[in-house]
XYZ file of C-alpha atoms in Angstrom:
339
model
C -19.848 25.932 90.241
C -21.795 24.124 92.997
C -21.482 20.492 91.728
C -17.914 20.867 90.472
C -15.599 17.964 91.262
C -11.980 18.515 92.391
C -10.664 16.892 89.216
C -12.748 19.123 86.913
C -11.757 22.214 88.924
C -8.098 21.285 88.563
C -8.485 20.812 84.779
C -10.290 24.151 84.481
C -7.537 25.941 86.373
C -4.836 24.342 84.215
C -6.519 25.137 80.904
C -7.798 28.557 81.867
C -11.366 27.729 80.845
C -14.205 29.355 82.702
C -16.656 26.686 83.817
C -20.285 27.490 83.745
C -22.989 25.565 85.439
C -24.460 22.841 83.215
C -21.456 22.317 80.884
C -20.025 18.833 80.477
C -16.253 18.684 80.896
C -15.762 15.752 78.516
C -14.459 16.122 74.958
C -16.884 17.664 72.524
C -17.028 16.545 68.874
C -18.578 18.282 65.860
C -18.593 18.124 62.051
C -17.342 21.034 59.891
C -18.774 21.078 56.352
C -17.400 23.324 53.584
C -20.185 25.307 51.939
C -18.277 25.620 48.633
C -17.649 21.856 48.469
C -20.895 20.263 49.590
C -20.001 16.847 48.121
C -16.637 16.640 49.920
C -16.445 14.698 53.208
C -16.679 16.886 56.351
C -13.924 17.453 58.886
C -14.196 16.390 62.534
C -13.638 19.171 65.086
C -12.478 18.047 68.520
C -12.737 20.484 71.453
C -11.590 20.140 75.050
C -15.237 20.480 76.132
C -18.515 22.024 75.034
C -17.668 25.372 76.699
C -14.514 25.729 74.578
C -16.611 24.929 71.495
C -19.048 27.691 72.461
C -16.211 30.226 72.855
C -14.691 29.107 69.525
C -18.045 29.491 67.765
C -18.577 33.042 69.079
C -15.175 34.029 67.680
C -15.991 32.388 64.329
C -19.276 34.301 64.117
C -17.462 37.546 64.783
C -14.529 36.965 62.387
C -16.305 34.937 59.670
C -19.982 35.951 59.593
C -20.726 33.763 56.538
C -20.333 30.625 58.655
C -23.324 28.981 60.315
C -24.113 26.337 62.943
C -26.839 24.027 61.719
C -26.974 21.905 64.867
C -25.067 21.266 68.101
C -22.467 19.187 66.233
C -22.605 20.578 62.656
C -20.850 23.738 61.435
C -20.906 25.090 57.870
C -17.755 27.101 57.106
C -17.288 29.409 54.111
C -14.051 28.860 52.211
C -11.693 26.038 51.334
C -8.906 26.719 53.859
C -10.961 28.293 56.654
C -9.582 25.856 59.235
C -6.022 26.970 58.465
C -7.107 30.615 58.593
C -8.693 30.099 62.021
C -5.538 28.468 63.363
C -3.410 31.312 62.003
C -5.801 34.026 63.278
C -4.368 35.737 66.417
C -7.887 36.168 67.835
C -7.961 32.401 68.409
C -4.563 32.329 70.125
C -6.017 31.628 73.567
C -7.800 28.550 72.196
C -4.900 27.242 70.098
C -4.256 24.195 72.305
C -7.903 23.488 73.099
C -9.188 22.311 69.713
C -8.039 20.672 66.444
C -9.576 19.209 63.294
C -9.035 15.912 61.436
C -10.449 14.388 58.203
C -13.883 12.919 58.696
C -13.105 9.194 58.633
C -15.088 8.218 61.731
C -18.436 8.618 63.478
C -18.688 10.997 66.424
C -20.913 10.345 69.460
C -24.149 12.286 69.748
C -23.962 15.283 72.130
C -26.082 18.316 72.882
C -24.994 21.968 73.081
C -23.726 21.465 76.639
C -21.712 18.381 75.669
C -23.956 15.867 77.391
C -24.369 12.581 75.538
C -27.699 12.056 73.816
C -29.284 8.622 74.331
C -32.201 7.150 72.404
C -35.127 5.685 74.354
C -35.909 2.128 73.267
C -39.400 1.610 71.864
C -41.573 -0.889 73.658
C -42.925 -3.696 71.522
C -46.490 -4.851 72.102
C -46.716 -8.072 74.050
C -47.518 -11.099 71.953
C -50.266 -13.266 73.257
C -49.153 -16.784 73.879
C -51.144 -19.381 72.037
C -52.130 -22.481 73.852
C -50.996 -25.700 72.227
C -53.785 -27.580 70.536
C -54.643 -31.152 71.378
C -52.744 -33.842 69.429
C -54.908 -35.330 66.587
C -53.807 -38.878 65.653
C -56.263 -39.171 62.774
C -54.951 -36.016 61.107
C -51.403 -37.333 61.530
C -52.330 -40.606 59.814
C -53.966 -38.743 56.960
C -50.893 -36.541 56.548
C -48.613 -39.599 56.568
C -50.742 -41.289 53.898
C -50.584 -38.220 51.711
C -46.835 -38.057 52.231
C -46.461 -41.721 51.214
C -48.510 -41.109 48.086
C -46.396 -38.108 47.231
C -43.197 -40.084 47.822
C -44.430 -42.911 45.571
C -45.424 -40.473 42.863
C -42.105 -38.682 43.128
C -40.257 -42.001 42.926
C -42.152 -42.935 39.742
C -41.429 -39.544 38.236
C -37.771 -39.831 39.194
C -37.600 -43.308 37.641
C -39.230 -42.087 34.406
C -36.954 -39.080 34.365
C -33.938 -41.326 34.837
C -35.002 -43.554 31.927
C -35.638 -40.545 29.724
C -32.317 -39.077 30.744
C -30.540 -42.332 29.886
C -32.200 -42.444 26.475
C -31.392 -38.799 25.936
C -27.761 -39.379 26.896
C -27.526 -42.335 24.522
C -29.079 -40.326 21.721
C -26.733 -37.454 22.460
C -23.787 -39.858 22.370
C -24.868 -41.120 18.948
C -25.248 -37.544 17.697
C -21.801 -36.677 19.030
C -20.262 -39.711 17.288
C -22.009 -38.798 14.030
C -20.832 -35.208 14.338
C -17.308 -36.443 15.038
C -17.303 -38.550 11.860
C -18.694 -35.674 9.809
C -16.130 -33.275 11.225
C -13.347 -35.767 10.468
C -14.582 -36.208 6.876
C -14.878 -32.452 6.515
C -11.320 -32.018 7.782
C -10.040 -34.594 5.274
C -11.939 -32.892 2.448
C -10.527 -29.562 3.495
C -7.001 -31.026 3.516
C -7.511 -32.449 0.003
C -8.884 -29.124 -1.160
C -5.863 -27.372 0.304
C -3.544 -29.797 -1.505
C -5.395 -29.183 -4.777
C -5.160 -25.442 -4.258
C -1.422 -25.736 -3.598
C -0.964 -27.929 -6.685
C -2.986 -25.522 -8.827
C -0.928 -22.663 -7.486
C 2.292 -24.496 -8.403
C 0.973 -25.271 -11.882
C -0.160 -21.695 -12.320
C 3.268 -20.429 -11.317
C 4.958 -22.869 -13.722
C 2.542 -21.886 -16.502
C 3.176 -18.224 -15.822
C 6.925 -18.783 -15.995
C 6.569 -20.793 -19.226
C 4.281 -18.170 -20.732
C 6.747 -15.458 -19.779
C 9.610 -17.428 -21.363
C 7.545 -18.007 -24.535
C 6.649 -14.347 -24.706
C 10.294 -13.411 -24.355
C 11.234 -15.919 -27.065
C 8.502 -14.618 -29.385
C 9.674 -11.098 -28.682
C 13.252 -12.006 -29.574
C 12.070 -13.822 -32.755
C 9.997 -10.805 -33.765
C 12.937 -8.526 -33.151
C 15.185 -10.835 -35.212
C 12.558 -10.983 -37.982
C 12.233 -7.221 -37.959
C 16.017 -6.904 -38.174
C 16.184 -9.389 -41.051
C 13.284 -7.668 -42.815
C 15.021 -4.338 -42.475
C 18.267 -5.864 -43.772
C 16.389 -7.473 -46.681
C 14.710 -4.177 -47.514
C 18.084 -2.440 -47.412
C 19.511 -5.201 -49.658
C 16.633 -4.809 -52.111
C 17.213 -1.068 -52.247
C 20.909 -1.694 -52.812
C 20.070 -4.266 -55.523
C 17.795 -1.752 -57.236
C 20.576 0.811 -57.180
C 23.007 -1.797 -58.553
C 20.584 -2.663 -61.368
C 20.218 0.999 -62.233
C 24.015 1.283 -62.341
C 24.225 -1.743 -64.608
C 21.596 -0.229 -66.917
C 23.570 2.973 -67.106
C 26.721 0.941 -67.838
C 24.937 -0.977 -70.613
C 23.657 2.293 -72.076
C 27.162 3.706 -72.009
C 28.491 0.521 -73.591
C 25.851 0.722 -76.350
C 26.785 4.319 -77.064
C 30.461 3.325 -77.195
C 29.703 0.488 -79.594
C 27.687 2.897 -81.752
C 30.557 5.321 -81.944
C 32.949 2.494 -82.791
C 30.588 1.362 -85.549
C 30.402 4.891 -86.944
C 34.179 5.108 -86.898
C 34.425 1.776 -88.659
C 31.914 2.964 -91.271
C 33.934 6.068 -91.883
C 37.128 4.022 -92.160
C 35.376 1.596 -94.516
C 34.144 4.355 -96.810
C 37.609 5.880 -96.920
C 39.149 2.560 -97.726
C 36.612 1.951 -100.524
C 37.570 5.206 -102.105
C 41.264 4.300 -102.039
C 40.830 0.916 -103.584
C 37.645 -0.965 -103.908
C 39.405 -4.140 -104.895
C 41.500 -4.277 -101.800
C 38.526 -3.594 -99.630
C 36.456 -6.240 -101.326
C 39.235 -8.723 -100.922
C 39.678 -7.820 -97.271
C 35.997 -8.030 -96.619
C 35.786 -11.352 -98.392
C 38.701 -12.663 -96.417
C 37.108 -11.402 -93.212
C 33.842 -13.059 -94.115
C 35.610 -16.324 -94.827
C 37.197 -16.203 -91.403
C 33.768 -16.180 -89.710
C 32.775 -19.793 -89.400
C 29.943 -20.441 -89.080
C 28.290 -17.230 -90.191
C 25.857 -15.567 -87.745
C 22.249 -16.569 -87.954
C 19.403 -14.201 -88.533
C 17.166 -14.138 -85.503
C 14.160 -11.873 -85.627
C 13.144 -12.524 -82.007
C 13.795 -11.220 -78.523
C 16.543 -13.051 -76.622
C 17.207 -11.873 -73.037
C 15.996 -8.400 -73.790
C 18.252 -7.840 -76.910
C 16.944 -7.462 -80.455
C 19.349 -8.759 -83.115
C 19.059 -7.727 -86.803
C 21.496 -8.377 -89.631
C 21.568 -6.164 -92.694
C 22.318 -8.101 -95.917
C 24.379 -5.162 -97.211
C 28.138 -5.666 -96.963
C 28.554 -2.329 -95.205
C 28.307 -2.738 -91.446
C 25.422 -0.781 -90.032
C 24.918 0.214 -86.402
C 22.532 -2.139 -84.672
C 19.444 -0.531 -83.158
C 19.851 0.202 -79.461
C 17.118 -0.537 -77.090
C 16.995 0.057 -73.362
C 17.098 -3.244 -71.517
C 14.926 -3.529 -68.400
C 16.029 -6.394 -66.217
C 13.225 -5.828 -63.724
C 10.306 -6.832 -65.956
C 8.420 -8.104 -62.921
C 7.422 -5.850 -60.014
C 9.661 -6.137 -56.970
C 8.408 -8.417 -54.254
C 8.248 -7.386 -50.652
C 10.012 -9.497 -47.978
C 6.668 -10.580 -46.547
C 5.455 -11.742 -49.979
C 8.705 -13.696 -50.444
C 8.282 -15.279 -46.980
C 4.665 -16.247 -47.653
C 5.556 -17.804 -51.005
């Protein structure tokens, strides 16, 4: 090219880049945004110059037609790992050492398609008209000073009144705090007394519960003992009833035996009277004389036995009567205990 410097010509020959008139040989920067991840930060593409970027973009358009170039320094690439695919693509082998990409952590300088820096023209501000200083007014200054003095005096009075009110308020607040302190102290003492009473009541309740439990156990044992004694008494009463029945049977048997003996004696007496009445009369008289004193005649009931004496000299069997020893109804153990 006509305006090519020796240094730029040497760099072009070393890198094998064809220089075209109008291209800037400085580094060219651009952003690469992923279309599938619009919210992700873009990558920064760094090229050896703008001409290399133009060659790289023509290859991208041919190999990846879904990609687009929004501006001179903004590319939109389709796919997550398109940068790695481009580096591994053999079509880009000639440009492998002329470009690279990095995460977008910085700000790139503004450049156009040819790689020339873009500068902003400063806006001209309208000239401000200078105001001429006004003449010094002594009367206005005096008036302003008077007003300031009045304001200072008024502020001083307000500050003094505020200070007095603040002092009174602080004193009142101190009195309220002292009163609250006394009330809180009294409340704490009352709470401590209440806690002591609660503890004492709890101890008494525990002691009462233990005593009640012991009394209940004692009552239970007494009831069990009473039930055992009642059962034993009932068994004894049943045994006594059986014994009485046995005695009654024995008395009945004894009465029958006495009756038979009397009958035998009557038979013996009649036989003896037939053999010799004189001997019998003498024997009977002697037997009667031996009885001293003679038995009395009692026509009344003594201990359940009825006694009768026949005036005839011949002994006669006494009437038998069943003796009931249990004339009164049996008493239960509870009735005996209540009496």
